[in-house]
Amino acid sequence: MSGLDPIFSEEHDAYRETVRRFVTREIDPHAEEWETNRDYPRELFTKAGAAGLFGAKFDERWGGTGPDYAAEAVVVEELSRSLSFGTVSDLGAHSQLASLYIDRFGTEDQKERYLRPSISGDLLGALAVTEPGAGSDVDGVRTKAVRDGDEWVIKGSKLYITNGSWADYVVVAARNSDEP
């Protein structure tokens, strides 16, 4: 590759080995059982957080080790080698969706309350976008967030929420006006 810097450094290669060992030790031996039962252990999130699998793209201020998107790519690549696609989907929905939205759009208080413990694996997040009749088209979302004093009330329906039935928090795609 003439004139291009390599994407992965020696540190990324070492991190790759760490993530690969985690997948080999903590996921692969259980993949068939978890997929058959459609039951993925909650403690895996704590172990993944302790192994540093959730923090690569997030600032150190919130407990991350980045932002380092090449390291995040390493995590995605190595998790993709696993044969437990349900587990990988659960881990990904947590770190790639719910946590990312808290990081990008959350208040300082929300980041402290949700992002930090998400990176450590102590809280589990989900993202609710898909709606009956609208699918995952964010522009077609009909769910509304309506102000009621100091609170927001969500009015609408969501479905197919990865981690939704056991998440500690859910980031919900909703409109707060009738404007597209």
PDB file of C-alpha atoms in Angstrom:
ATOM      1  CA  MET A   1       0.000   0.000   0.000  1.00  0.00           C
ATOM      2  CA  SER A   2       1.973   2.871  -1.253  1.00  0.00           C
ATOM      3  CA  GLY A   3       1.395   6.159   0.569  1.00  0.00           C
ATOM      4  CA  LEU A   4      -1.169   4.794   3.024  1.00  0.00           C
ATOM      5  CA  ASP A   5      -0.631   4.372   6.730  1.00  0.00           C
ATOM      6  CA  PRO A   6      -1.664   0.986   8.117  1.00  0.00           C
ATOM      7  CA  ILE A   7      -4.965   1.020   9.968  1.00  0.00           C
ATOM      8  CA  PHE A   8      -3.858  -1.247  12.798  1.00  0.00           C
ATOM      9  CA  SER A   9      -0.840  -0.596  15.001  1.00  0.00           C
ATOM     10  CA  GLU A  10       1.125  -3.096  17.081  1.00  0.00           C
ATOM     11  CA  GLU A  11      -1.095  -2.106  20.015  1.00  0.00           C
ATOM     12  CA  HIS A  12      -4.157  -3.032  17.965  1.00  0.00           C
ATOM     13  CA  ASP A  13      -2.605  -6.396  17.117  1.00  0.00           C
ATOM     14  CA  ALA A  14      -1.995  -7.075  20.822  1.00  0.00           C
ATOM     15  CA  TYR A  15      -5.554  -5.978  21.619  1.00  0.00           C
ATOM     16  CA  ARG A  16      -6.818  -8.326  18.889  1.00  0.00           C
ATOM     17  CA  GLU A  17      -5.202 -11.243  20.716  1.00  0.00           C
ATOM     18  CA  THR A  18      -6.870 -10.172  23.970  1.00  0.00           C
ATOM     19  CA  VAL A  19     -10.290  -9.971  22.343  1.00  0.00           C
ATOM     20  CA  ARG A  20      -9.754 -13.258  20.489  1.00  0.00           C
ATOM     21  CA  ARG A  21      -8.857 -15.014  23.758  1.00  0.00           C
ATOM     22  CA  PHE A  22     -11.998 -13.575  25.353  1.00  0.00           C
ATOM     23  CA  VAL A  23     -14.200 -14.882  22.522  1.00  0.00           C
ATOM     24  CA  THR A  24     -12.482 -18.283  22.584  1.00  0.00           C
ATOM     25  CA  ARG A  25     -12.757 -18.618  26.376  1.00  0.00           C
ATOM     26  CA  GLU A  26     -16.049 -16.898  27.225  1.00  0.00           C
ATOM     27  CA  ILE A  27     -18.297 -17.266  24.158  1.00  0.00           C
ATOM     28  CA  ASP A  28     -17.325 -20.123  21.854  1.00  0.00           C
ATOM     29  CA  PRO A  29     -17.627 -22.989  24.395  1.00  0.00           C
ATOM     30  CA  HIS A  30     -21.228 -21.948  25.107  1.00  0.00           C
ATOM     31  CA  ALA A  31     -22.354 -20.817  21.655  1.00  0.00           C
ATOM     32  CA  GLU A  32     -24.443 -23.860  20.744  1.00  0.00           C
ATOM     33  CA  GLU A  33     -26.230 -23.974  24.103  1.00  0.00           C
ATOM     34  CA  TRP A  34     -26.948 -20.238  24.120  1.00  0.00           C
ATOM     35  CA  GLU A  35     -28.232 -20.248  20.558  1.00  0.00           C
ATOM     36  CA  THR A  36     -30.399 -23.322  21.133  1.00  0.00           C
ATOM     37  CA  ASN A  37     -31.915 -21.886  24.316  1.00  0.00           C
ATOM     38  CA  ARG A  38     -31.969 -18.297  23.013  1.00  0.00           C
ATOM     39  CA  ASP A  39     -30.692 -17.340  26.432  1.00  0.00           C
ATOM     40  CA  TYR A  40     -27.538 -15.269  26.783  1.00  0.00           C
ATOM     41  CA  PRO A  41     -25.958 -14.776  30.195  1.00  0.00           C
ATOM     42  CA  ARG A  42     -26.108 -11.349  31.741  1.00  0.00           C
ATOM     43  CA  GLU A  43     -22.720 -11.831  33.439  1.00  0.00           C
ATOM     44  CA  LEU A  44     -21.105 -11.984  29.989  1.00  0.00           C
ATOM     45  CA  PHE A  45     -21.650  -8.228  29.720  1.00  0.00           C
ATOM     46  CA  THR A  46     -19.790  -7.628  32.977  1.00  0.00           C
ATOM     47  CA  LYS A  47     -16.946  -9.868  31.794  1.00  0.00           C
ATOM     48  CA  ALA A  48     -16.849  -8.119  28.407  1.00  0.00           C
ATOM     49  CA  GLY A  49     -16.766  -4.737  30.129  1.00  0.00           C
ATOM     50  CA  ALA A  50     -13.946  -5.838  32.444  1.00  0.00           C
ATOM     51  CA  ALA A  51     -12.017  -7.112  29.406  1.00  0.00           C
ATOM     52  CA  GLY A  52     -12.343  -3.672  27.784  1.00  0.00           C
ATOM     53  CA  LEU A  53     -14.608  -4.705  24.920  1.00  0.00           C
ATOM     54  CA  PHE A  54     -17.067  -1.825  25.321  1.00  0.00           C
ATOM     55  CA  GLY A  55     -14.766   1.174  25.748  1.00  0.00           C
ATOM     56  CA  ALA A  56     -12.637   1.550  22.618  1.00  0.00           C
ATOM     57  CA  LYS A  57     -14.704   4.257  20.948  1.00  0.00           C
ATOM     58  CA  PHE A  58     -15.522   6.174  24.112  1.00  0.00           C
ATOM     59  CA  ASP A  59     -13.520   8.883  25.821  1.00  0.00           C
ATOM     60  CA  GLU A  60     -11.461   8.029  28.894  1.00  0.00           C
ATOM     61  CA  ARG A  61     -13.546  10.569  30.806  1.00  0.00           C
ATOM     62  CA  TRP A  62     -16.414   8.044  30.819  1.00  0.00           C
ATOM     63  CA  GLY A  63     -14.308   4.953  31.412  1.00  0.00           C
ATOM     64  CA  GLY A  64     -13.422   4.251  27.800  1.00  0.00           C
ATOM     65  CA  THR A  65      -9.993   3.846  26.248  1.00  0.00           C
ATOM     66  CA  GLY A  66     -10.495   5.970  23.138  1.00  0.00           C
ATOM     67  CA  PRO A  67     -11.851   7.243  21.014  1.00  0.00           C
ATOM     68  CA  ASP A  68     -10.053   4.646  18.897  1.00  0.00           C
ATOM     69  CA  TYR A  69     -12.200   3.402  16.036  1.00  0.00           C
ATOM     70  CA  ALA A  70      -9.518   1.011  14.787  1.00  0.00           C
ATOM     71  CA  ALA A  71      -9.633  -0.715  18.200  1.00  0.00           C
ATOM     72  CA  GLU A  72     -13.422  -0.782  17.927  1.00  0.00           C
ATOM     73  CA  ALA A  73     -13.052  -2.459  14.524  1.00  0.00           C
ATOM     74  CA  VAL A  74     -10.844  -5.092  16.164  1.00  0.00           C
ATOM     75  CA  VAL A  75     -13.626  -5.871  18.664  1.00  0.00           C
ATOM     76  CA  VAL A  76     -16.248  -6.125  15.918  1.00  0.00           C
ATOM     77  CA  GLU A  77     -14.013  -8.344  13.772  1.00  0.00           C
ATOM     78  CA  GLU A  78     -13.141 -10.708  16.602  1.00  0.00           C
ATOM     79  CA  LEU A  79     -16.699 -10.973  17.916  1.00  0.00           C
ATOM     80  CA  SER A  80     -17.786 -11.743  14.352  1.00  0.00           C
ATOM     81  CA  ARG A  81     -15.617 -14.872  14.439  1.00  0.00           C
ATOM     82  CA  SER A  82     -17.841 -16.297  17.165  1.00  0.00           C
ATOM     83  CA  LEU A  83     -20.522 -18.801  16.271  1.00  0.00           C
ATOM     84  CA  SER A  84     -22.974 -17.328  18.770  1.00  0.00           C
ATOM     85  CA  PHE A  85     -24.648 -14.751  16.582  1.00  0.00           C
ATOM     86  CA  GLY A  86     -27.347 -13.997  19.144  1.00  0.00           C
ATOM     87  CA  THR A  87     -24.708 -13.210  21.748  1.00  0.00           C
ATOM     88  CA  VAL A  88     -22.768 -11.053  19.321  1.00  0.00           C
ATOM     89  CA  SER A  89     -25.997  -9.211  18.421  1.00  0.00           C
ATOM     90  CA  ASP A  90     -26.741  -8.580  22.102  1.00  0.00           C
ATOM     91  CA  LEU A  91     -23.221  -7.307  22.790  1.00  0.00           C
ATOM     92  CA  GLY A  92     -23.287  -5.164  19.645  1.00  0.00           C
ATOM     93  CA  ALA A  93     -26.719  -3.655  20.280  1.00  0.00           C
ATOM     94  CA  HIS A  94     -25.502  -2.657  23.718  1.00  0.00           C
ATOM     95  CA  SER A  95     -22.205  -1.064  22.697  1.00  0.00           C
ATOM     96  CA  GLN A  96     -22.806  -0.072  19.079  1.00  0.00           C
ATOM     97  CA  LEU A  97     -26.290   1.345  19.495  1.00  0.00           C
ATOM     98  CA  ALA A  98     -27.561   2.193  22.982  1.00  0.00           C
ATOM     99  CA  SER A  99     -24.243   3.329  24.467  1.00  0.00           C
ATOM    100  CA  LEU A 100     -23.308   5.248  21.333  1.00  0.00           C
ATOM    101  CA  TYR A 101     -26.506   7.316  21.433  1.00  0.00           C
ATOM    102  CA  ILE A 102     -25.966   8.146  25.099  1.00  0.00           C
ATOM    103  CA  ASP A 103     -22.421   9.244  24.240  1.00  0.00           C
ATOM    104  CA  ARG A 104     -23.466  11.369  21.267  1.00  0.00           C
ATOM    105  CA  PHE A 105     -26.681  12.924  22.532  1.00  0.00           C
ATOM    106  CA  GLY A 106     -26.859  12.387  26.293  1.00  0.00           C
ATOM    107  CA  THR A 107     -26.438  15.034  28.949  1.00  0.00           C
ATOM    108  CA  GLU A 108     -23.457  14.945  31.293  1.00  0.00           C
ATOM    109  CA  ASP A 109     -25.716  13.403  33.950  1.00  0.00           C
ATOM    110  CA  GLN A 110     -26.982  10.717  31.537  1.00  0.00           C
ATOM    111  CA  LYS A 111     -23.434   9.868  30.527  1.00  0.00           C
ATOM    112  CA  GLU A 112     -22.443   9.474  34.158  1.00  0.00           C
ATOM    113  CA  ARG A 113     -25.556   7.424  34.995  1.00  0.00           C
ATOM    114  CA  TYR A 114     -25.721   5.262  31.852  1.00  0.00           C
ATOM    115  CA  LEU A 115     -22.605   5.474  29.674  1.00  0.00           C
ATOM    116  CA  ARG A 116     -19.988   4.861  32.347  1.00  0.00           C
ATOM    117  CA  PRO A 117     -21.715   1.708  33.711  1.00  0.00           C
ATOM    118  CA  SER A 118     -22.445   0.574  30.138  1.00  0.00           C
ATOM    119  CA  ILE A 119     -18.742   0.679  29.291  1.00  0.00           C
ATOM    120  CA  SER A 120     -17.956  -1.374  32.403  1.00  0.00           C
ATOM    121  CA  GLY A 121     -20.755  -3.821  31.536  1.00  0.00           C
ATOM    122  CA  ASP A 122     -22.645  -3.120  34.746  1.00  0.00           C
ATOM    123  CA  LEU A 123     -25.694  -1.725  32.905  1.00  0.00           C
ATOM    124  CA  LEU A 124     -27.191  -3.156  29.746  1.00  0.00           C
ATOM    125  CA  GLY A 125     -28.722  -0.911  27.097  1.00  0.00           C
ATOM    126  CA  ALA A 126     -31.076  -1.303  24.152  1.00  0.00           C
ATOM    127  CA  LEU A 127     -32.196   0.921  21.272  1.00  0.00           C
ATOM    128  CA  ALA A 128     -35.885   1.063  20.317  1.00  0.00           C
ATOM    129  CA  VAL A 129     -36.389   2.223  16.724  1.00  0.00           C
ATOM    130  CA  THR A 130     -38.483  -0.380  14.874  1.00  0.00           C
ATOM    131  CA  GLU A 131     -42.230   0.245  14.793  1.00  0.00           C
ATOM    132  CA  PRO A 132     -45.235  -1.622  13.414  1.00  0.00           C
ATOM    133  CA  GLY A 133     -45.885  -0.211   9.957  1.00  0.00           C
ATOM    134  CA  ALA A 134     -42.681   1.848   9.824  1.00  0.00           C
ATOM    135  CA  GLY A 135     -40.022  -0.823  10.234  1.00  0.00           C
ATOM    136  CA  SER A 136     -36.618   0.626  11.065  1.00  0.00           C
ATOM    137  CA  ASP A 137     -37.091   3.742   8.936  1.00  0.00           C
ATOM    138  CA  VAL A 138     -36.175   6.460  11.406  1.00  0.00           C
ATOM    139  CA  ASP A 139     -37.846   9.078   9.209  1.00  0.00           C
ATOM    140  CA  GLY A 140     -41.107   7.129   9.506  1.00  0.00           C
ATOM    141  CA  VAL A 141     -41.094   6.947  13.319  1.00  0.00           C
ATOM    142  CA  ARG A 142     -44.509   7.799  14.732  1.00  0.00           C
ATOM    143  CA  THR A 143     -43.756   7.324  18.433  1.00  0.00           C
ATOM    144  CA  LYS A 144     -43.969  10.653  20.234  1.00  0.00           C
ATOM    145  CA  ALA A 145     -42.216  12.082  23.251  1.00  0.00           C
ATOM    146  CA  VAL A 146     -44.623  14.495  24.953  1.00  0.00           C
ATOM    147  CA  ARG A 147     -43.575  16.845  27.741  1.00  0.00           C
ATOM    148  CA  ASP A 148     -45.551  16.428  30.976  1.00  0.00           C
ATOM    149  CA  GLY A 149     -44.120  18.875  33.506  1.00  0.00           C
ATOM    150  CA  ASP A 150     -40.496  17.897  34.115  1.00  0.00           C
ATOM    151  CA  GLU A 151     -40.945  14.472  32.499  1.00  0.00           C
ATOM    152  CA  TRP A 152     -41.267  13.084  28.996  1.00  0.00           C
ATOM    153  CA  VAL A 153     -44.061  10.613  28.265  1.00  0.00           C
ATOM    154  CA  ILE A 154     -43.536   8.193  25.386  1.00  0.00           C
ATOM    155  CA  LYS A 155     -46.634   7.458  23.274  1.00  0.00           C
ATOM    156  CA  GLY A 156     -46.318   4.780  20.619  1.00  0.00           C
ATOM    157  CA  SER A 157     -45.239   1.221  19.917  1.00  0.00           C
ATOM    158  CA  LYS A 158     -41.874  -0.424  19.331  1.00  0.00           C
ATOM    159  CA  LEU A 159     -40.937  -4.005  18.466  1.00  0.00           C
ATOM    160  CA  TYR A 160     -37.878  -6.158  17.727  1.00  0.00           C
ATOM    161  CA  ILE A 161     -35.745  -4.474  20.381  1.00  0.00           C
ATOM    162  CA  THR A 162     -32.516  -6.434  20.827  1.00  0.00           C
ATOM    163  CA  ASN A 163     -31.909  -6.643  24.605  1.00  0.00           C
ATOM    164  CA  GLY A 164     -35.254  -4.904  25.169  1.00  0.00           C
ATOM    165  CA  SER A 165     -36.690  -7.511  27.495  1.00  0.00           C
ATOM    166  CA  TRP A 166     -33.751  -7.422  29.885  1.00  0.00           C
ATOM    167  CA  ALA A 167     -32.069  -4.045  29.387  1.00  0.00           C
ATOM    168  CA  ASP A 168     -31.492  -1.659  32.281  1.00  0.00           C
ATOM    169  CA  TYR A 169     -32.265   1.292  30.002  1.00  0.00           C
ATOM    170  CA  VAL A 170     -33.691   1.794  26.534  1.00  0.00           C
ATOM    171  CA  VAL A 171     -32.878   4.663  24.180  1.00  0.00           C
ATOM    172  CA  VAL A 172     -36.126   5.340  22.292  1.00  0.00           C
ATOM    173  CA  ALA A 173     -36.383   6.961  18.860  1.00  0.00           C
ATOM    174  CA  ALA A 174     -39.347   9.334  19.144  1.00  0.00           C
ATOM    175  CA  ARG A 175     -40.544  12.625  17.737  1.00  0.00           C
ATOM    176  CA  ASN A 176     -41.144  15.604  19.972  1.00  0.00           C
ATOM    177  CA  SER A 177     -42.998  17.502  17.241  1.00  0.00           C
ATOM    178  CA  ASP A 178     -45.010  16.756  14.134  1.00  0.00           C
ATOM    179  CA  GLU A 179     -42.178  18.088  11.948  1.00  0.00           C
ATOM    180  CA  PRO A 180     -40.182  15.514   9.953  1.00  0.00           C
TER     181      PRO A 180
END
